[in-house]
Amino acid sequence: MTAYPTQYPPHPGARHRPAAPPPALVVVAHGSRDPRALATALRLLERVRALRPGLPVHLGHIELNAPLLPGTLDALAASGAGSAVLVPLLFGRGHHVTRDIPDAAAAAPLPARVADPLGPHPLLVDALHARLTEAGWQAPRDADDRRRSAVVLAAAGSRAPASRADTGRIAALLAARLGVPVVPAYASAAAPTVTDAVRALAARGRTRVAVASCFTAPGRFAAECADAAPGTVSDPLGTHPAMARLLLHRYDQALRTPAPVAGTAAPVAGTAALATA
């Protein structure tokens, strides 16, 4: 009995179609009047491209800086891009994450889906911890030192209850990493302020207090929180390698969800945290 192969080699004249390019990664930053914010975002995108060569990586802003997100999406569609994943360069479920970015995705001229914001996530805690260490934070030496120690997690703030709850989750993850209490504080729209948080900790005997900056780049909010710090204060997270890895993680996570209907956004359910300005 003759055995026939189940697969045949391609015909010599057959043409191989090139693989379709992956969906574009659009990093969505808030925007800032401080020129360092745009420079930081551009350097962070270069880190992402270095980690994932061949992935189209683009930037879009919600406000204050060019390119604005709708313009980025229009340009992608005009270039023939097949689809896009919008990854917020924000830390949680504030108004920009729950309304503005999904609205922009739904109005986009190409299929677009919205990924989770950056937190809470262990990679975010990696970046926060590293920046604190760079600023001079040292683990408590003994039990007495631990009883005096605490950290204030400084973030932009949001009126959204879910955003504040998620900031608390970031603080809890960082506290587990550091082994000391971590208290959320805000630059606007929520309480307590950094100053009030430091005072409350001092009233409880926590006099060795550092401030962990939960901001992506230098700007007014980051500067105000740093000015309120009693001692050690970390730099914004910026281009820390964990930030680039986290952007790619959120991109990959979004692609594992069901594909969106053409021209509409498919928000990804999952963990999120405080949105920053």
Coordinates of C-alpha atoms in Angstrom, one line a residue:
M1 CA 0.0 0.0 0.0
T2 CA 1.4 3.4 -1.0
A3 CA 1.9 5.9 1.8
Y4 CA 1.2 9.5 0.9
P5 CA 2.6 12.4 2.8
T6 CA 0.1 14.4 4.8
Q7 CA 1.9 17.7 3.7
Y8 CA 3.4 18.6 0.4
P9 CA 6.2 21.1 -0.2
P10 CA 5.1 24.4 -1.7
H11 CA 5.1 24.7 -5.4
P12 CA 8.4 26.1 -6.7
G13 CA 6.5 29.1 -8.1
A14 CA 4.5 29.8 -4.9
R15 CA 5.1 33.1 -3.2
H16 CA 5.4 33.4 0.6
R17 CA 3.4 36.2 2.1
P18 CA 5.3 38.2 4.6
A19 CA 4.1 38.0 8.2
A20 CA 1.7 40.8 9.2
P21 CA 3.4 43.3 11.4
P22 CA 2.4 43.2 15.1
P23 CA -0.1 45.8 16.4
A24 CA 1.5 49.1 17.1
L25 CA 2.3 49.9 20.7
V26 CA 1.1 53.4 21.5
V27 CA 2.4 54.7 24.8
V28 CA -0.2 57.3 26.1
A29 CA 1.4 60.0 28.3
H30 CA -0.5 62.7 30.1
G31 CA 1.6 65.6 28.8
S32 CA 3.2 68.4 30.7
R33 CA 4.4 72.0 30.3
D34 CA 7.8 70.9 31.8
P35 CA 10.0 70.0 28.8
R36 CA 11.7 67.3 30.8
A37 CA 8.5 65.2 30.7
L38 CA 8.5 64.9 26.9
A39 CA 12.3 64.2 26.9
T40 CA 11.8 61.4 29.5
A41 CA 8.9 59.8 27.5
L42 CA 11.0 59.7 24.4
R43 CA 13.9 58.1 26.2
L44 CA 11.6 55.6 27.7
L45 CA 10.2 54.7 24.3
E46 CA 13.8 54.1 23.1
R47 CA 14.2 51.6 25.9
V48 CA 11.1 49.8 24.8
R49 CA 12.3 49.6 21.2
A50 CA 15.6 48.2 22.3
L51 CA 13.8 45.4 24.3
R52 CA 11.5 44.5 21.4
P53 CA 13.2 45.3 18.0
G54 CA 10.7 45.3 15.2
L55 CA 7.7 46.4 17.3
P56 CA 6.2 49.7 16.1
V57 CA 6.3 52.0 19.2
H58 CA 4.7 55.4 19.1
L59 CA 3.8 58.2 21.6
G60 CA 0.5 60.0 22.0
H61 CA -0.4 62.6 24.7
I62 CA -3.7 63.3 26.3
E63 CA -3.0 67.1 26.5
L64 CA -0.3 69.8 26.6
N65 CA 2.3 68.0 24.3
A66 CA 2.5 67.0 20.7
P67 CA 1.8 64.5 19.3
L68 CA -1.7 64.3 20.8
L69 CA -3.2 60.8 20.9
P70 CA -5.8 61.3 18.1
G71 CA -3.1 62.6 15.8
T72 CA -0.9 59.6 16.5
L73 CA -3.8 57.2 15.7
D74 CA -4.7 59.1 12.5
A75 CA -1.0 58.9 11.4
L76 CA -0.9 55.2 12.1
A77 CA -4.1 54.6 10.1
A78 CA -2.7 56.7 7.2
S79 CA 0.5 54.6 7.2
G80 CA -1.4 51.4 6.8
A81 CA -1.0 50.1 10.3
G82 CA -3.5 47.3 11.0
S83 CA -4.3 47.9 14.6
A84 CA -2.9 49.5 17.8
V85 CA -2.7 48.8 21.6
L86 CA -2.9 51.9 23.8
V87 CA -0.8 51.5 26.9
P88 CA -1.3 54.3 29.5
L89 CA 1.9 55.8 30.9
L90 CA -0.2 56.3 34.0
F91 CA -0.5 54.5 37.3
G92 CA -4.2 53.8 37.6
R93 CA -7.9 54.1 36.9
G94 CA -8.4 57.8 37.0
H95 CA -10.6 59.7 34.5
H96 CA -8.0 59.6 31.8
V97 CA -7.7 55.8 31.9
T98 CA -11.4 55.1 32.3
R99 CA -12.8 57.7 29.9
D100 CA -10.4 59.8 27.8
I101 CA -8.2 57.0 26.4
P102 CA -11.1 54.5 25.7
D103 CA -13.0 57.4 24.0
A104 CA -9.9 58.1 21.8
A105 CA -9.6 54.4 21.0
A106 CA -13.3 54.1 20.1
A107 CA -13.0 57.1 17.7
A108 CA -9.7 55.9 16.1
P109 CA -9.7 55.2 12.3
L110 CA -8.2 51.7 13.0
P111 CA -8.9 48.9 15.5
A112 CA -7.5 49.8 18.9
R113 CA -7.7 48.3 22.3
V114 CA -6.7 49.8 25.7
A115 CA -4.3 48.1 28.0
D116 CA -4.2 48.4 31.8
P117 CA -2.3 51.2 33.3
L118 CA 1.1 50.5 34.9
G119 CA 0.1 49.6 38.5
P120 CA -0.2 48.0 40.8
H121 CA 2.4 45.5 39.6
P122 CA 5.7 44.0 41.0
L123 CA 7.7 45.7 38.2
L124 CA 6.4 49.0 39.3
V125 CA 7.5 48.2 42.9
D126 CA 10.9 47.3 41.4
A127 CA 11.2 50.8 40.0
L128 CA 10.0 52.5 43.1
H129 CA 12.4 50.5 45.3
A130 CA 15.3 51.1 43.0
R131 CA 14.7 54.9 42.9
L132 CA 14.5 55.0 46.8
T133 CA 17.7 53.1 47.1
E134 CA 19.4 55.5 44.6
A135 CA 18.2 58.4 46.8
G136 CA 19.9 56.9 49.8
W137 CA 17.2 54.9 51.5
Q138 CA 18.6 52.1 53.7
A139 CA 16.8 49.2 55.2
P140 CA 16.2 49.5 59.0
R141 CA 19.3 48.3 60.9
D142 CA 17.3 46.9 63.9
A143 CA 13.9 46.7 65.5
D144 CA 14.1 50.2 67.0
D145 CA 15.1 51.7 63.6
R146 CA 12.2 49.8 62.0
R147 CA 9.7 51.3 64.5
R148 CA 10.9 54.8 63.5
S149 CA 10.9 54.2 59.8
A150 CA 8.2 54.7 57.1
V151 CA 7.7 55.8 53.5
V152 CA 5.2 58.2 51.9
L153 CA 4.1 57.2 48.4
A154 CA 3.7 60.5 46.6
A155 CA 1.3 60.5 43.6
A156 CA -0.7 63.0 41.6
G157 CA -4.1 62.2 43.0
S158 CA -7.6 61.5 41.6
R159 CA -11.2 62.0 42.6
A160 CA -12.0 58.4 41.5
P161 CA -12.4 56.1 44.4
A162 CA -11.0 53.1 42.4
S163 CA -7.9 55.1 41.8
R164 CA -7.3 55.9 45.4
A165 CA -7.9 52.3 46.3
D166 CA -5.4 51.1 43.8
T167 CA -2.8 53.6 45.1
G168 CA -3.3 51.9 48.4
R169 CA -2.5 48.6 46.7
I170 CA 0.7 50.0 45.3
A171 CA 1.6 51.2 48.8
A172 CA 0.9 47.8 50.3
L173 CA 3.1 46.1 47.7
L174 CA 5.9 48.5 48.4
A175 CA 5.5 48.1 52.2
A176 CA 5.9 44.4 51.8
R177 CA 9.1 44.9 49.8
L178 CA 10.6 47.4 52.3
G179 CA 9.3 46.0 55.6
V180 CA 8.0 49.3 56.9
P181 CA 4.7 51.2 56.6
V182 CA 4.0 53.0 53.3
V183 CA 1.3 55.7 53.3
P184 CA -0.2 57.1 50.1
A185 CA -0.2 60.9 49.7
Y186 CA -1.3 63.1 46.9
A187 CA -0.4 66.3 45.1
S188 CA -4.0 67.2 44.2
A189 CA -7.6 66.0 44.2
A190 CA -7.2 63.7 47.2
A191 CA -6.0 63.6 50.8
P192 CA -3.7 63.4 52.6
T193 CA -1.0 65.7 51.2
V194 CA 2.7 64.7 51.6
T195 CA 3.0 67.2 54.4
D196 CA 0.0 65.9 56.2
A197 CA 1.1 62.3 55.8
V198 CA 4.6 63.1 57.2
R199 CA 3.0 64.8 60.2
A200 CA 0.7 61.9 60.9
L201 CA 3.6 59.5 60.8
A202 CA 5.6 61.7 63.1
A203 CA 2.8 61.7 65.6
R204 CA 3.0 57.9 65.7
G205 CA 6.7 58.0 66.3
R206 CA 7.7 57.4 62.7
T207 CA 10.4 60.1 62.4
R208 CA 12.6 58.4 59.8
V209 CA 10.5 59.1 56.7
A210 CA 11.4 58.9 53.0
V211 CA 9.2 59.9 50.1
A212 CA 8.8 57.6 47.1
S213 CA 7.9 59.6 44.0
C214 CA 5.2 57.7 41.9
F215 CA 5.6 60.0 38.9
T216 CA 6.8 59.1 35.4
A217 CA 8.8 62.3 34.9
P218 CA 9.8 65.6 36.5
G219 CA 7.0 68.2 36.7
R220 CA 5.1 70.5 39.0
F221 CA 3.4 67.7 41.0
A222 CA 6.7 65.8 41.5
A223 CA 8.5 69.0 42.5
E224 CA 5.8 70.0 45.0
C225 CA 5.9 66.6 46.7
A226 CA 9.7 66.6 46.8
D227 CA 9.7 70.0 48.4
A228 CA 7.4 68.6 51.2
A229 CA 9.8 65.7 51.9
P230 CA 11.5 65.9 55.3
G231 CA 14.6 64.0 54.0
T232 CA 15.2 61.3 51.5
V233 CA 13.1 61.7 48.4
S234 CA 13.4 59.6 45.2
D235 CA 13.4 60.8 41.6
P236 CA 10.5 60.1 39.3
L237 CA 10.5 56.6 37.8
G238 CA 11.3 57.9 34.3
T239 CA 13.4 55.5 32.2
H240 CA 14.1 52.9 34.8
P241 CA 14.4 49.5 33.0
A242 CA 11.4 48.1 34.9
M243 CA 9.2 50.8 33.4
A244 CA 10.0 49.7 29.8
R245 CA 9.4 46.0 30.7
L246 CA 6.1 46.9 32.3
L247 CA 4.9 48.8 29.2
L248 CA 5.6 45.7 27.2
H249 CA 4.0 43.4 29.7
R250 CA 0.8 45.5 29.5
Y251 CA 0.9 45.4 25.7
D252 CA 1.3 41.6 25.7
Q253 CA -1.4 41.3 28.3
A254 CA -3.8 43.3 26.1
L255 CA -3.1 41.1 23.1
R256 CA -4.2 38.0 25.1
T257 CA -7.7 39.4 25.4
P258 CA -10.4 38.8 22.7
A259 CA -9.8 40.9 19.6
P260 CA -11.8 44.2 19.5
V261 CA -14.5 45.0 16.9
A262 CA -12.9 47.0 14.1
G263 CA -12.7 50.7 15.0
T264 CA -13.7 50.2 18.6
A265 CA -11.7 49.9 21.8
A266 CA -11.5 46.8 23.9
P267 CA -10.5 47.9 27.4
V268 CA -8.6 45.2 29.3
A269 CA -9.9 44.2 32.7
G270 CA -7.2 43.9 35.3
T271 CA -5.2 45.6 38.0
A272 CA -4.6 49.3 37.9
A273 CA -3.7 52.2 40.1
L274 CA -3.4 55.9 40.4
A275 CA -3.4 58.1 37.3
T276 CA -0.7 60.7 37.2
A277 CA -0.5 64.1 35.5

